[in-house]
PDB file of C-alpha atoms in Angstrom:
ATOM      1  CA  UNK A  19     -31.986 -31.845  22.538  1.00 70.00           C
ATOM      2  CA  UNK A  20     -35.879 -30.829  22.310  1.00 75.00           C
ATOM      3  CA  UNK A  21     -34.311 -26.795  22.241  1.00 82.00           C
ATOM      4  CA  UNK A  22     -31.315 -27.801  20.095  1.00 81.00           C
ATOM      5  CA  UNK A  23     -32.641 -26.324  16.776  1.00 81.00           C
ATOM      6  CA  UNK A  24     -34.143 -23.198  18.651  1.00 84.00           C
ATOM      7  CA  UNK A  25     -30.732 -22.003  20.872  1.00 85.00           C
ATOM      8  CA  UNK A  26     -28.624 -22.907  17.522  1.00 86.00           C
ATOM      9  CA  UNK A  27     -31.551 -21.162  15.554  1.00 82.00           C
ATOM     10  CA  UNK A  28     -30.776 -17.669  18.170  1.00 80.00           C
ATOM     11  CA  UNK A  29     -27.225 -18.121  18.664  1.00 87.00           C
ATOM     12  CA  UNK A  30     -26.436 -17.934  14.609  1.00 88.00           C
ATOM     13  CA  UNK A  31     -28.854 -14.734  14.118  1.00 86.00           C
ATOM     14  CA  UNK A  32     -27.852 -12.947  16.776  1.00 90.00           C
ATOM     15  CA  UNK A  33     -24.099 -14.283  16.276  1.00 89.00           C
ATOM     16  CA  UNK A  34     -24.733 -12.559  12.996  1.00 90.00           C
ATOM     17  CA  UNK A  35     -25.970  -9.120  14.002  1.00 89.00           C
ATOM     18  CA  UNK A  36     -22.630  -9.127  16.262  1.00 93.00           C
ATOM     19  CA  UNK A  37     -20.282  -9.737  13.416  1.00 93.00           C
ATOM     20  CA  UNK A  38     -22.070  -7.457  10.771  1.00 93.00           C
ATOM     21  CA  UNK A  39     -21.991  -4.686  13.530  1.00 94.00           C
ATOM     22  CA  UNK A  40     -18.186  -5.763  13.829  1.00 95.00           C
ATOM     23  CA  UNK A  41     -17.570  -4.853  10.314  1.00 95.00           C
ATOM     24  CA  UNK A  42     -19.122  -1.465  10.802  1.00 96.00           C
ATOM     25  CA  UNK A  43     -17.226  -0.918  13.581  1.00 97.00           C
ATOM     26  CA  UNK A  44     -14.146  -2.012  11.715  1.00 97.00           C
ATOM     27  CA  UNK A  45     -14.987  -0.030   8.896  1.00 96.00           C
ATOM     28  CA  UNK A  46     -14.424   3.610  10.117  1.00 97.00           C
ATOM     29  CA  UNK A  47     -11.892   2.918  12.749  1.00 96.00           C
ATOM     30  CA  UNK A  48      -9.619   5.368  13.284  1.00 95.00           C
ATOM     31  CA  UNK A  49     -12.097   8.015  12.149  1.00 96.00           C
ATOM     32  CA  UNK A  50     -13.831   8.512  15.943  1.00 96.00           C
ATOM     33  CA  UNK A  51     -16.940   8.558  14.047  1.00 97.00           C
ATOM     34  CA  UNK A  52     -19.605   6.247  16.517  1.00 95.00           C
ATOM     35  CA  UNK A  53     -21.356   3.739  15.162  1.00 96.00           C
ATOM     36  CA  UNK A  54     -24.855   3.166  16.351  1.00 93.00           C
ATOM     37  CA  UNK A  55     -27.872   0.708  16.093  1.00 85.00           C
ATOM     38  CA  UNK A  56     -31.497   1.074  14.917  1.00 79.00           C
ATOM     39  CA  UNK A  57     -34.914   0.566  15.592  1.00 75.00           C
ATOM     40  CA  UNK A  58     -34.946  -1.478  12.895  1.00 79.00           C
ATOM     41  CA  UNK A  59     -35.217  -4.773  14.450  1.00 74.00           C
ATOM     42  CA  UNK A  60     -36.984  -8.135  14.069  1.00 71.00           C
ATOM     43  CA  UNK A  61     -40.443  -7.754  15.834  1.00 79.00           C
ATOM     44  CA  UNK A  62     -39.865  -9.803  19.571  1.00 79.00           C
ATOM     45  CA  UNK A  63     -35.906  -9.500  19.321  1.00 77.00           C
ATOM     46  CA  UNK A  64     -35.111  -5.865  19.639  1.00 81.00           C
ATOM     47  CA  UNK A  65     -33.648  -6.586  23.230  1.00 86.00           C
ATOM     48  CA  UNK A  66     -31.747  -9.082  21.812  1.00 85.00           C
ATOM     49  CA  UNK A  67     -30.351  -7.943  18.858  1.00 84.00           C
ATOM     50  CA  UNK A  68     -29.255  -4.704  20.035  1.00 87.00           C
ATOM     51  CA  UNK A  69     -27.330  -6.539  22.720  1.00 92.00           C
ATOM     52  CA  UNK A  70     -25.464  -8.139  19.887  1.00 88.00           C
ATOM     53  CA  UNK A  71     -25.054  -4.929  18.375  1.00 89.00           C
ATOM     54  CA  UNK A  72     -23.229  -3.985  21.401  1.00 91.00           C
ATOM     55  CA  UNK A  73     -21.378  -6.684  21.498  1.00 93.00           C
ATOM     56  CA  UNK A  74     -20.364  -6.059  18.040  1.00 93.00           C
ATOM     57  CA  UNK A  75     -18.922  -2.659  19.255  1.00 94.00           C
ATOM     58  CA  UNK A  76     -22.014  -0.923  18.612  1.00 93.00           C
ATOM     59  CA  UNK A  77     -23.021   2.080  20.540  1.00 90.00           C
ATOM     60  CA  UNK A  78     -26.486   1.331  21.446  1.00 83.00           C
ATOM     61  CA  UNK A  79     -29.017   4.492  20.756  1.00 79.00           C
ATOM     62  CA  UNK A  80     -32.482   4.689  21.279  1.00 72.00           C
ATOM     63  CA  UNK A  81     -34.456   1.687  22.564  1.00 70.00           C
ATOM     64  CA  UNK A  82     -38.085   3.006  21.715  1.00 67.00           C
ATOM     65  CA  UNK A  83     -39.892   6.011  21.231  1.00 67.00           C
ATOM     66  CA  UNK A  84     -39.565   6.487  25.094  1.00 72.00           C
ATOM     67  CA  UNK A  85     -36.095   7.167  25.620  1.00 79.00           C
ATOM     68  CA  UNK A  86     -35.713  10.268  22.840  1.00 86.00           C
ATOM     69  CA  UNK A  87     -37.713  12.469  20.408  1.00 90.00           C
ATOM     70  CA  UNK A  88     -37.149  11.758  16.764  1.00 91.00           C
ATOM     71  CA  UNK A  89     -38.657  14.233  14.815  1.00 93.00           C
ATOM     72  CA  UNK A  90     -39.563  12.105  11.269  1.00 92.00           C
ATOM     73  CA  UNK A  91     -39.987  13.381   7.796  1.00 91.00           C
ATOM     74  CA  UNK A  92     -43.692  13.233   7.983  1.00 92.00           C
ATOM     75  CA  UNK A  93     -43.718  15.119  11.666  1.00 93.00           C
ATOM     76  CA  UNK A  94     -41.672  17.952   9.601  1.00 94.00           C
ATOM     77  CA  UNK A  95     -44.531  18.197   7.236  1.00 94.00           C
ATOM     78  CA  UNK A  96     -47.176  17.875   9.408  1.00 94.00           C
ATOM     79  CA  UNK A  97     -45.946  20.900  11.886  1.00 95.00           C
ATOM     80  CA  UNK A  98     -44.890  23.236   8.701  1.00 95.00           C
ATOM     81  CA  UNK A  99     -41.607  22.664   8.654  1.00 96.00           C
ATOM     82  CA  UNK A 100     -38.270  21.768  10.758  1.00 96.00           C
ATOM     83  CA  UNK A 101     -38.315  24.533  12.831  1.00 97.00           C
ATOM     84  CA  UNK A 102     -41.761  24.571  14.083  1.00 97.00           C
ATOM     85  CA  UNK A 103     -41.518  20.487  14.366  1.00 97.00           C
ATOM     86  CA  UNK A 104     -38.245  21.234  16.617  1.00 97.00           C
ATOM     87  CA  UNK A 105     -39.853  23.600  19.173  1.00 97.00           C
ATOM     88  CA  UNK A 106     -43.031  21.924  19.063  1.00 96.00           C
ATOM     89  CA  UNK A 107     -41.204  18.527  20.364  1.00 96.00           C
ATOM     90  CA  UNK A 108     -38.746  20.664  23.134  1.00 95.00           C
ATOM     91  CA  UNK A 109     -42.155  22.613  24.308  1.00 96.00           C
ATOM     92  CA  UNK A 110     -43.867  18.996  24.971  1.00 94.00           C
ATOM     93  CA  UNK A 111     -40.761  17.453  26.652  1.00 93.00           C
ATOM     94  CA  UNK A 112     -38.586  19.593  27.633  1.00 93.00           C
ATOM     95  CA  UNK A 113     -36.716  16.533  29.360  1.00 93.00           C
ATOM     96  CA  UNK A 114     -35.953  14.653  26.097  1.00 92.00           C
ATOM     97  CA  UNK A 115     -32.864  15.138  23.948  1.00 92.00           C
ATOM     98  CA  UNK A 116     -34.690  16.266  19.996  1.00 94.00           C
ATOM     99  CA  UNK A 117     -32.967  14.537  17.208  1.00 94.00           C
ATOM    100  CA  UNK A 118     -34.682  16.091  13.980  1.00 96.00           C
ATOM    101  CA  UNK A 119     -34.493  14.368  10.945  1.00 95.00           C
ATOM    102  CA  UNK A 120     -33.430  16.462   7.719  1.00 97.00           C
ATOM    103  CA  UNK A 121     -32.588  16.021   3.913  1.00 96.00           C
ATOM    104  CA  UNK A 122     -30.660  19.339   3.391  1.00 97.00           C
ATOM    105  CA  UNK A 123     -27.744  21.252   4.744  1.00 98.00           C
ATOM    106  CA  UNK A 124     -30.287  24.424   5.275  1.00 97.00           C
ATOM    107  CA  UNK A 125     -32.725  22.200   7.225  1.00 97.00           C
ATOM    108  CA  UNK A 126     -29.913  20.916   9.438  1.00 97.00           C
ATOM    109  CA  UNK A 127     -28.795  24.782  10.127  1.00 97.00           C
ATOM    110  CA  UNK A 128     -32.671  25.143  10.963  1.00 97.00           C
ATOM    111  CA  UNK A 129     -32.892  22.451  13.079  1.00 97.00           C
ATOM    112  CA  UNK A 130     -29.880  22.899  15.154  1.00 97.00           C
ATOM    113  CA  UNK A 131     -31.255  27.059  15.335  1.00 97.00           C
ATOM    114  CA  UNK A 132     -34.660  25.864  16.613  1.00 97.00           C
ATOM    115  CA  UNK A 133     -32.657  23.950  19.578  1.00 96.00           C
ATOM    116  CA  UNK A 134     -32.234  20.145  18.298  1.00 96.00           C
ATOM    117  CA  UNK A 135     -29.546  18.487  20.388  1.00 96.00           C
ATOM    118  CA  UNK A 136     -29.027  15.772  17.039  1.00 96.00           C
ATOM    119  CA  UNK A 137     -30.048  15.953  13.772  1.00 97.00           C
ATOM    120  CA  UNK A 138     -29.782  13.333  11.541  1.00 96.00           C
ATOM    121  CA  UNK A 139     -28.477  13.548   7.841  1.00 97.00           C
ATOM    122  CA  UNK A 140     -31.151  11.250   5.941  1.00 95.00           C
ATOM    123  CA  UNK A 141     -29.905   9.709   2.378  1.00 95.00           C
ATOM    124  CA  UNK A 142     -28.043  12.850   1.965  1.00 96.00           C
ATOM    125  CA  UNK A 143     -24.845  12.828  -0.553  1.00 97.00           C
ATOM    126  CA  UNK A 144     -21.010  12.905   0.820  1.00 97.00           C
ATOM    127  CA  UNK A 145     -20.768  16.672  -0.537  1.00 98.00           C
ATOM    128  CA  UNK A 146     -24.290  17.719   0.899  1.00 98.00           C
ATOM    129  CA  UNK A 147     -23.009  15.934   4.314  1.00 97.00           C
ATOM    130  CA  UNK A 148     -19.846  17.785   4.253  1.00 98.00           C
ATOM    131  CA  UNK A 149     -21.648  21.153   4.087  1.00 98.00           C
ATOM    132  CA  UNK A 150     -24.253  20.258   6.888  1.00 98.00           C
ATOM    133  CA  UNK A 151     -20.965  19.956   8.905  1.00 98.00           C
ATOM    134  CA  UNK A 152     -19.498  22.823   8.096  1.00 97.00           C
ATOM    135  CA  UNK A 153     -23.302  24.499   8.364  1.00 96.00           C
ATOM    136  CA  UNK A 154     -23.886  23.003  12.091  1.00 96.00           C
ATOM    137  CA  UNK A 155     -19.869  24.112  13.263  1.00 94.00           C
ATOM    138  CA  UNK A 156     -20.034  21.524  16.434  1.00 94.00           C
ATOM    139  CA  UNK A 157     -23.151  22.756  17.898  1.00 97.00           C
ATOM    140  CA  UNK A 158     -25.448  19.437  17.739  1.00 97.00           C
ATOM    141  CA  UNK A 159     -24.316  15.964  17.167  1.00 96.00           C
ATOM    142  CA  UNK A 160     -24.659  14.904  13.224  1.00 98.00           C
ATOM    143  CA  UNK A 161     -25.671  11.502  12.659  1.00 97.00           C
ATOM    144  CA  UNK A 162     -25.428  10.133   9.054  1.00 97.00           C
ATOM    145  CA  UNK A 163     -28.248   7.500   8.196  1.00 94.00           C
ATOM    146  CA  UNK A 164     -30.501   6.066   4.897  1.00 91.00           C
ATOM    147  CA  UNK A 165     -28.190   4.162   2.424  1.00 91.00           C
ATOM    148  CA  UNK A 166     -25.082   3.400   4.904  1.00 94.00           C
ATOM    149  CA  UNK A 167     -23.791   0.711   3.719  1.00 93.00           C
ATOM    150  CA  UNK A 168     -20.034  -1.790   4.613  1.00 93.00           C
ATOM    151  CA  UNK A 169     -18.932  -0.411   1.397  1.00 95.00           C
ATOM    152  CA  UNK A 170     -19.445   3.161   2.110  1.00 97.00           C
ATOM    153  CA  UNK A 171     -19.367   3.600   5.649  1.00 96.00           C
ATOM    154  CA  UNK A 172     -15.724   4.801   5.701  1.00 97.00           C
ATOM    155  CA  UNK A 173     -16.309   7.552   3.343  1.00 97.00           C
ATOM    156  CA  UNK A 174     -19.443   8.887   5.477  1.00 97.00           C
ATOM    157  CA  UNK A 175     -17.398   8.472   8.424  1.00 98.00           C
ATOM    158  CA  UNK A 176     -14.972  11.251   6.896  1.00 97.00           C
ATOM    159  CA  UNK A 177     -17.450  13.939   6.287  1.00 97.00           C
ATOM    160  CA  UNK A 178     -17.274  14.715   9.768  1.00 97.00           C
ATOM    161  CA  UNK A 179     -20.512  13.438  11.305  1.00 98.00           C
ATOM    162  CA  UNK A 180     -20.602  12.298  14.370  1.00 97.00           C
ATOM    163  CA  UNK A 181     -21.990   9.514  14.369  1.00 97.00           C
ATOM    164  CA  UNK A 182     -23.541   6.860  11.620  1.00 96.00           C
ATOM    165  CA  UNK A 183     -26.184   3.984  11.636  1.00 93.00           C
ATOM    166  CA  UNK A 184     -27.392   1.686   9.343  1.00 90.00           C
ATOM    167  CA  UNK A 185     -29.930  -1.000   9.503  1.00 85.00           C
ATOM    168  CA  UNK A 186     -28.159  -3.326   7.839  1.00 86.00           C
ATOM    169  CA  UNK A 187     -25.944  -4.166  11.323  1.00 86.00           C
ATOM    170  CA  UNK A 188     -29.244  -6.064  12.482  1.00 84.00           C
ATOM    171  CA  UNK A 189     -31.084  -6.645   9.170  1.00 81.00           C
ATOM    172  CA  UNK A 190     -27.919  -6.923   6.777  1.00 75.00           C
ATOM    173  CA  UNK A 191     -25.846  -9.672   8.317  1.00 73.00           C
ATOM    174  CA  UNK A 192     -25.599 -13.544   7.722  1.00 79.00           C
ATOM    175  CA  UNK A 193     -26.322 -16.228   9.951  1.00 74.00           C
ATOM    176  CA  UNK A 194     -23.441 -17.865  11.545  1.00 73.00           C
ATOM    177  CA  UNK A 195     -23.578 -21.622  10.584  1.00 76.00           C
ATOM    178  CA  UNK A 196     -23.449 -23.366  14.636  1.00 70.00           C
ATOM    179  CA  UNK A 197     -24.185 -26.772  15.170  1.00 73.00           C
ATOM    180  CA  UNK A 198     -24.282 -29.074  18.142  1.00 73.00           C
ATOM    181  CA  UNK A 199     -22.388 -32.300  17.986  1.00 77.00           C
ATOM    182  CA  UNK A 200     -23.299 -35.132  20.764  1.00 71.00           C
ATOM    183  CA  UNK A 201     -20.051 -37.053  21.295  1.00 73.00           C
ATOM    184  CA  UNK A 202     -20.629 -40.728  21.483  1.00 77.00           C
ATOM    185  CA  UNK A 203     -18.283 -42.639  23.799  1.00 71.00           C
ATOM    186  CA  UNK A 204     -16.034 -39.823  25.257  1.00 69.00           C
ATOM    187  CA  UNK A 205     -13.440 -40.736  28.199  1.00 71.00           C
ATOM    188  CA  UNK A 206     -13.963 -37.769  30.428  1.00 68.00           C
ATOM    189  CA  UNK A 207     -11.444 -37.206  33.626  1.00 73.00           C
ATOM    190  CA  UNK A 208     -12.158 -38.709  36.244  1.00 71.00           C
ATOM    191  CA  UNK A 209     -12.989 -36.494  38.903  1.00 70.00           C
ATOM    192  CA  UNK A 210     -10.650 -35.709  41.692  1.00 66.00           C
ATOM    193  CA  UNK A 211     -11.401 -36.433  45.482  1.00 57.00           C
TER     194      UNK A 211
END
């Protein structure tokens, strides 16, 4: 009983994350648009919580900074612009897959020209979305992200990204109310043999 409060405490947060990523998952079937996880995570329970994304149905992506190049906003503007940023990154580590993140359907066609294997579509409206895809024609992977939401998940979905993520599956979900009951005066089975 001294680790009730703490397992029931972990069980309904990450119990959570699993059923909000459910949702997502839920929300574009049919679409074969994947639905991945973020960095986003609670500081100490990334492990964890992207294991319940994955049970969720979650495609897990990206663990750390180790495991993939994400090319930020801020590492755009620091290398003058989404170009340089790209080959700078694929020059360094040639052995990393480059996602570059972009707000505009130029950018994207920039990105993807400079050798990005992903680029990610950040806060970007449906109709901008739509002509990234048409812009990028199948040759990276498009991943939709910033202001995905339950309620508009589908529609990103049918832009024709690739993939989507959200925060929200680990940040965005409720706790699942668990409790442990100790049953006073219980006839078990006896046991055989």
């Amino acid at each position: 009983l001294a680790a009730e409060r703490t397992a029931l405490n972990f069980l309904g947060r990450l119990s959570g994350v699993a059923t909000q990523a459910a949702r997502f998952v839920e929300a574009v079937g049919g679409t074969g648009v994947v639905v991945r996880d973020t960095r986003k995570t609670t500081p100490g329970l990334r492990a964890l919580e992207k294991y319940a994304a994955a049970l969720g149905g979650v495609t897990p992506h990206r663990a750390g900074l180790f495991d993939g190049i994400l090319i930020k906003d801020n590492h755009v503007a620091a290398a003058g612009g989404v170009a340089a940023a790209v080959r700078a990154a694929k020059a360094a580590r040639p052995d990393l897959r480059v996602e570059c993140e972009v707000e505009t359907p130029e950018e994207a066609e920039a990105a993807v020209a400079a050798g990005a294997e992903e680029v990610l579509l950040d806060n970007m409206p449906l109709e901008a979305m739509r002509e990234a895809v048409a812009r990028v024609a199948g040759r990276a992977q498009l991943e939709a992200s910033g202001g995905v939401t339950l309620e508009n998940a589908r529609a990103v979905a049918e832009t024709g990204v690739d993939a989507l993520s959200s925060g929200a599956i680990t940040h965005g979900g409720s706790w699942l109310d668990l409790s442990l009951e100790v049953l006073e005066d219980v006839d078990l089975p006896a046991e055989e043999g």
